[in-house]
XYZ file of C-alpha atoms in Angstrom:
344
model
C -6.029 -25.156 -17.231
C -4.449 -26.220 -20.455
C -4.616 -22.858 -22.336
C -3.719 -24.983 -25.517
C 0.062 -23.734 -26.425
C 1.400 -25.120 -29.183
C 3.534 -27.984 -28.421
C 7.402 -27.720 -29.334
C 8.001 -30.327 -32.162
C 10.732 -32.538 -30.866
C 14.294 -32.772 -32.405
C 14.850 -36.524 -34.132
C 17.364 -36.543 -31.715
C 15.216 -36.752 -28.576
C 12.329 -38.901 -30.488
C 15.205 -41.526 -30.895
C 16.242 -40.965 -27.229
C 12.934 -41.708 -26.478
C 12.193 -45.020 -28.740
C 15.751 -46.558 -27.453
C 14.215 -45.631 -23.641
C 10.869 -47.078 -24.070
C 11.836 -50.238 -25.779
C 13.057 -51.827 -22.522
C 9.008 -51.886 -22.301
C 7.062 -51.760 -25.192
C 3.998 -50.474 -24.889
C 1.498 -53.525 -25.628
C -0.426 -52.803 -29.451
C -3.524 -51.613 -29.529
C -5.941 -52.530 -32.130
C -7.487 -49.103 -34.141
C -10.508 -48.015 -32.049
C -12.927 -46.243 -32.689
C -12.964 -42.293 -33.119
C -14.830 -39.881 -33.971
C -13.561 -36.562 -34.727
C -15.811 -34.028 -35.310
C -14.955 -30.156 -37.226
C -17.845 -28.327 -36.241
C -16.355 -24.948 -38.230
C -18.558 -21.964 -38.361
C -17.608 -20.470 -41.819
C -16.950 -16.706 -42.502
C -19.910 -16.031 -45.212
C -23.591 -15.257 -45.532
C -23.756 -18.298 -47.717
C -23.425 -20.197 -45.011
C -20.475 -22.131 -46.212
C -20.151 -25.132 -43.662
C -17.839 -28.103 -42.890
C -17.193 -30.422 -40.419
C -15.686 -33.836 -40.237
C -15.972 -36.896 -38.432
C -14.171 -39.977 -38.359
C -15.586 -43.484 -36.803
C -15.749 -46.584 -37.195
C -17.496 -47.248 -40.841
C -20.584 -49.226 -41.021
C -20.423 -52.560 -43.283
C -23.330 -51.440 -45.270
C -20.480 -49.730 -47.029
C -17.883 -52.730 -46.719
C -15.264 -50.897 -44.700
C -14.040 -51.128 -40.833
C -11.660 -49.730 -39.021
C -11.602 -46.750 -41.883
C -11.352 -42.597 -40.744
C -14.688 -41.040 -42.139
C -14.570 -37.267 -43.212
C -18.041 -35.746 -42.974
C -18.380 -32.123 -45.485
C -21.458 -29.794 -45.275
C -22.167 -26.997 -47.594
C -25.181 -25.020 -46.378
C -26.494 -22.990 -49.115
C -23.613 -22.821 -51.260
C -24.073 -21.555 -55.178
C -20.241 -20.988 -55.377
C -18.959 -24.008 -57.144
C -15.456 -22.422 -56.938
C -15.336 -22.099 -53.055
C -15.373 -25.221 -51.211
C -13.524 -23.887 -48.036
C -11.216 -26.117 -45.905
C -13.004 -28.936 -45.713
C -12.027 -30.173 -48.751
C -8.152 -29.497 -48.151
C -9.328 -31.312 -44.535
C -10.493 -34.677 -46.511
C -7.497 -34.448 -48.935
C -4.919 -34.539 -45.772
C -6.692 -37.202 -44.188
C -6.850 -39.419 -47.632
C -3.044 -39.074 -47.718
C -2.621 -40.088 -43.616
C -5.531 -42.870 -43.874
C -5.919 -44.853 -46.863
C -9.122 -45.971 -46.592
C -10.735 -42.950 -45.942
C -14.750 -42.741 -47.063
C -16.162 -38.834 -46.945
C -19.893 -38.213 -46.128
C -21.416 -34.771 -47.002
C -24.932 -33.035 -46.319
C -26.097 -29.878 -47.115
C -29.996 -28.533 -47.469
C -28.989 -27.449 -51.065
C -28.278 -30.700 -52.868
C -26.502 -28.788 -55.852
C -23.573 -27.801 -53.851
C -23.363 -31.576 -53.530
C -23.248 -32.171 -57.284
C -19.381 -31.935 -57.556
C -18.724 -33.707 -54.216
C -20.618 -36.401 -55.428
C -18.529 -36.889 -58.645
C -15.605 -36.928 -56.869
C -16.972 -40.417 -54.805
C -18.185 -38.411 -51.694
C -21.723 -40.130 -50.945
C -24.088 -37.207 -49.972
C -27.275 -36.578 -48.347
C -29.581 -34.078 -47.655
C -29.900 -32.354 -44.172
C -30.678 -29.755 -42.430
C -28.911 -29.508 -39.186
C -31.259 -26.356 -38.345
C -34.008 -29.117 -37.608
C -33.729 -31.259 -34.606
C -35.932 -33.798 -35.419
C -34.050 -33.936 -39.283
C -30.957 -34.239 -37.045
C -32.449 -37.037 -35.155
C -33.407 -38.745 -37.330
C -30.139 -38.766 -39.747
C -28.321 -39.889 -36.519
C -30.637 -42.889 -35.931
C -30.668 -44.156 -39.405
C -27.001 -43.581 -40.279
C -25.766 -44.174 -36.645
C -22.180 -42.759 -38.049
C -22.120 -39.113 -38.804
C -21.660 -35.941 -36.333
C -21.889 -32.634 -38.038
C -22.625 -28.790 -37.878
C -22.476 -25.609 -39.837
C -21.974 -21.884 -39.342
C -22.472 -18.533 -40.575
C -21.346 -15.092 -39.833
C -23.078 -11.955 -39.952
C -21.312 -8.159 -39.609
C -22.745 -5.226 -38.079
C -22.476 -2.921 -35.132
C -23.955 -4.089 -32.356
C -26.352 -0.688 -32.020
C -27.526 -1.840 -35.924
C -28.225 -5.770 -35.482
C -31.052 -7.095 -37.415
C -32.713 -9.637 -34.402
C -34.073 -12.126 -36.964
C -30.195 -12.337 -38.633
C -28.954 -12.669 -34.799
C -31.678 -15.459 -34.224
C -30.641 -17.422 -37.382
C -26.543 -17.243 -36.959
C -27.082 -18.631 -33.413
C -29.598 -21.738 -34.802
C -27.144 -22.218 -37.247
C -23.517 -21.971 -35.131
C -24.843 -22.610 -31.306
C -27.298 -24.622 -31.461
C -26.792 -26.057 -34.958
C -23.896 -27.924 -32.686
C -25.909 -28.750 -29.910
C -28.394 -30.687 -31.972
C -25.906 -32.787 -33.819
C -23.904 -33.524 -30.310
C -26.920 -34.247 -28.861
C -27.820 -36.729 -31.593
C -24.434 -38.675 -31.238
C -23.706 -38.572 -27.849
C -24.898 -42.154 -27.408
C -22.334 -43.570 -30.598
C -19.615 -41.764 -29.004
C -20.219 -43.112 -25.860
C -20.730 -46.585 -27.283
C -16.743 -46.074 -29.053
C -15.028 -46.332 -26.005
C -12.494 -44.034 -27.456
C -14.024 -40.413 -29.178
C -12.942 -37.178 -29.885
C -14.682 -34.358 -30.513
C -13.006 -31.571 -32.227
C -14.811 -28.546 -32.571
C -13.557 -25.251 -34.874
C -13.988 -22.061 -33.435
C -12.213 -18.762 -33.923
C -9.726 -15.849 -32.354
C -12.560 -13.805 -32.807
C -14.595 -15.588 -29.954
C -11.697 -14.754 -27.757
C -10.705 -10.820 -28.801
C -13.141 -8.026 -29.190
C -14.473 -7.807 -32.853
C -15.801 -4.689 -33.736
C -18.748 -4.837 -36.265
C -19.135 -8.584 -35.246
C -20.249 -8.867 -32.197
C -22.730 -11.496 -32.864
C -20.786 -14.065 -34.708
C -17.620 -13.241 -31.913
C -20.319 -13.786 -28.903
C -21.684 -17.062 -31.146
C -17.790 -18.220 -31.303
C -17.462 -17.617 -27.542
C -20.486 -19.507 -26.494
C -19.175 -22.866 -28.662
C -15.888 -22.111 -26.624
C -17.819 -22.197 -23.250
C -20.464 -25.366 -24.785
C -17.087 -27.191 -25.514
C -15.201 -26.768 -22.155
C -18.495 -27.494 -20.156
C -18.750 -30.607 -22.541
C -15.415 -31.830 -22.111
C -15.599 -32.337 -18.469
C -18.863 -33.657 -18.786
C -18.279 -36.157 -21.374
C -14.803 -37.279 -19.759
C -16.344 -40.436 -17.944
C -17.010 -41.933 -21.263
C -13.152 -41.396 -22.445
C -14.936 -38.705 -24.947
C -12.056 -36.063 -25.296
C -13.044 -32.588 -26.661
C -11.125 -30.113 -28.655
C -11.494 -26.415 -29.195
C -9.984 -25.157 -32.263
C -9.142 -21.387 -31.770
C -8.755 -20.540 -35.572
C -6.744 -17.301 -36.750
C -6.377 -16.221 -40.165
C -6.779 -18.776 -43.076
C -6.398 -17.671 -46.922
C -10.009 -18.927 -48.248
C -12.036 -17.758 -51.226
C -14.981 -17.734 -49.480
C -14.517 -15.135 -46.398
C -16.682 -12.105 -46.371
C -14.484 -9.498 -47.925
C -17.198 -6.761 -46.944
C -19.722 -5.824 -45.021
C -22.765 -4.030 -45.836
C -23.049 -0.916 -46.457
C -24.256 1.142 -42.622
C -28.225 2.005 -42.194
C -28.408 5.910 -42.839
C -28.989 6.367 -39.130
C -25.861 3.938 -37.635
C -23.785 6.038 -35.335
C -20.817 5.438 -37.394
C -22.072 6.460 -40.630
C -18.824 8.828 -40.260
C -16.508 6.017 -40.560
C -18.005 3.838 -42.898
C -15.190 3.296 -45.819
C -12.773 2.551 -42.943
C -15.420 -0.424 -41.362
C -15.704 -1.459 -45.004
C -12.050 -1.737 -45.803
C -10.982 -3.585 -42.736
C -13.069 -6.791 -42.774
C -10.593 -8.158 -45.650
C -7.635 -6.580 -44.082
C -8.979 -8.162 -40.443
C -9.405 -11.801 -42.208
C -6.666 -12.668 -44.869
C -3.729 -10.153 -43.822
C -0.750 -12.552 -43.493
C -3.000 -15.206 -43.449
C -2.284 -19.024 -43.238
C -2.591 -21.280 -46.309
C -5.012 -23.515 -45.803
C -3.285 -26.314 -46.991
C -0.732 -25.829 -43.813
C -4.104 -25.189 -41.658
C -5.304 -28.760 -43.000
C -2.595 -30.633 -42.546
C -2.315 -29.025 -38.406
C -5.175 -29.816 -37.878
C -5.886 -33.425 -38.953
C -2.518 -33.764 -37.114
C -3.639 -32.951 -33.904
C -7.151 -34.887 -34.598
C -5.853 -38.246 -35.184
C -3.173 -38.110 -31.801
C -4.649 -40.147 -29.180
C -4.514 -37.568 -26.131
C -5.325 -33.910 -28.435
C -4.798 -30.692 -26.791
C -7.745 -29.397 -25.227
C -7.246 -25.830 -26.782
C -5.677 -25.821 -29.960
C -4.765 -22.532 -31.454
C -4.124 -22.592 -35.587
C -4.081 -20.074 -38.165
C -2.426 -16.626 -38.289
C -1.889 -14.606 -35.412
C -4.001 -16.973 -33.481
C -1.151 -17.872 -31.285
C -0.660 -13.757 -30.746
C -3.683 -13.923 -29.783
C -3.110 -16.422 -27.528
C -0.287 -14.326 -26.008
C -1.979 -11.026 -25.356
C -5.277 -13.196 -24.446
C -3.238 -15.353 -21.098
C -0.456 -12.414 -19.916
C -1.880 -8.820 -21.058
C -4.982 -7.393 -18.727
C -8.537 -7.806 -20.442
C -8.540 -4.965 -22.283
C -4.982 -5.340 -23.874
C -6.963 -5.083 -27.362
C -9.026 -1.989 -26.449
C -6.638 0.520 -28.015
C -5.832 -1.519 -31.163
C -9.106 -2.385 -32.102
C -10.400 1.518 -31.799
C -7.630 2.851 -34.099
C -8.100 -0.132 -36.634
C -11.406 0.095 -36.810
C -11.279 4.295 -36.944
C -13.495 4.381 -33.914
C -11.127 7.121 -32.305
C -11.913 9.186 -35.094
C -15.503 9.392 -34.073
C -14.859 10.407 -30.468
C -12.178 13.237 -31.415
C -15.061 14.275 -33.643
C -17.418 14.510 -30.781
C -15.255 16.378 -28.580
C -14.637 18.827 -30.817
């Protein structure tokens, strides 16, 4: 299985090796075809923070062919400083593809406002609703998106209804909007669906078990759907993503229900979340640019792992046993505090 190691950039050297070697026989030109690449990113925040983007062959109701499309959703954002990566996303592709038009939907059209100014044409959805999603789909016959959320607390202290929403929003949020654009993507010839996940959906995460297990089961949806969709020359993409500097990552959680088991250790749980997330972290501008990179290649990886200490991660994930993180993740965390407690 491709496990997704980053590729060794090659020396200008060897690239010129290579076009002298392959110009004996050209390759034959294609034309641009169509592709869609999708960023189905859970953000890191209750407000639900979301982006995604797509690129596919523009329809002429807006006078442009052939053009990379970005799609942006903001679910519930009243931040009008923190726009995520998307954003940095759209700005990469607009230098690598002129004619770039950007798409963005959110169920709060004033997180829109801004977007719009800035000659992003935006509509209202909410990906939460299947037959919303359905319907989009049919009338704009262009756009694949999704949107995420995270949500922090012990597993012994999970609020079901929180649990139920997170996975609407981040499992089957992406299910619905796949669903919906399966047939366009078929119809391409040539797609690509790229979909964001996270380290944590690989690693143990203590305190977020149920955004980890939602990031795991998009990692399982999108391996399952690669080999399913590979008939129809539809290539899919996990994106493993590490640390990214952002504005808008949880820096907290809240505070622990009087009666959670570890009460005891609640200023360490609190402190680490920021620690966990943006220690060391990646810009996002270098995050961006990797990314579009490896969307707009013809044959992507089918694991891509960006971000800080993602490719760590990666490491300790393929050679170390299962529970390699165990150890770490209990004195982080201050969870061996509790037990020496106990046994004393």
């Amino acid at each position: 299985m491709n496990l997704g190691t980053p590729d060794t950039p090659r020396s200008a050297d060897s690239a010129e090796a290579a076009g002298r070697s392959s110009s004996h026989h050209p390759a034959p030109m294609k034309p641009w075809k169509v592709r869609y690449v999708a960023l189905l990113r859970a953000s890191r925040c209750n407000k639900r923070l979301t982006h995604s983007t797509t690129s596919f062959h523009a329809s002429k109701k807006y006078g442009v062919d052939h053009r990379v499309l970005e799609t942006l959703s903001l679910e519930n954002s009243t931040n009008k400083e923190s726009s995520g990566l998307s954003p940095l996303v759209y700005c990469t592709l607009k230098r690598l593809v002129s004619d770039l038009v950007v798409f963005a939907t959110a169920r709060n059209e004033t997180a829109l406002s801004e977007l719009s100014n800035s000659g992003i044409k935006t509509f209202a959805l909410d990906v939460t609703n299947e037959s919303r999603s359905s319907g989009f789909a049919t009338k704009w016959r262009k756009l694949l998106e999704s949107s995420g959320q995270t949500f922090l607390s012990a597993a012994a202290d999970l609020d079901m209804k929180r649990v139920q929403d997170l996975y609407n929003v981040n499992v089957f949020g992406v299910m619905r909007m796949v669903k919906a654009f399966v047939p366009l993507l078929v119809a391409s010839g040539d797609a690509c669906i790229l979909q964001v996940g996270s380290v944590a959906g690989v690693t143990p995460y203590p305190f977020g078990s149920t955004y980890s297990s939602s990031k795991a089961a998009l990692h399982t949806y999108g391996n399952t759907l690669r080999i399913e969709l590979s008939p129809f020359n539809i290539k899919v993409v996990n994106l493993c993503t590490g640390s990214v500097k952002s504005d808008i990552i949880e820096t907290k959680l809240n505070p622990l229900p009087g009666s959670s088991l570890y009460k005891s250790i609640e200023s360490i749980v609190l402190g680490k979340r920021k620690e966990v997330s943006q220690g060391g972290a990646m810009s996002a501008e270098d995050y961006a640019k990797n990314v579009v990179l490896e969307a707009l290649k013809a044959n992507p990886r089918a694991w891509l792992w960006e971000g800080s200490k993602s490719r760590f991660v990666w490491m300790v994930d393929t050679f170390l046993p299962r529970t390699a993180f165990d150890n770490m993740m209990k004195r982080w965390y201050g969870l061996d505090h509790i037990r020496s407690g106990l046994q004393t």
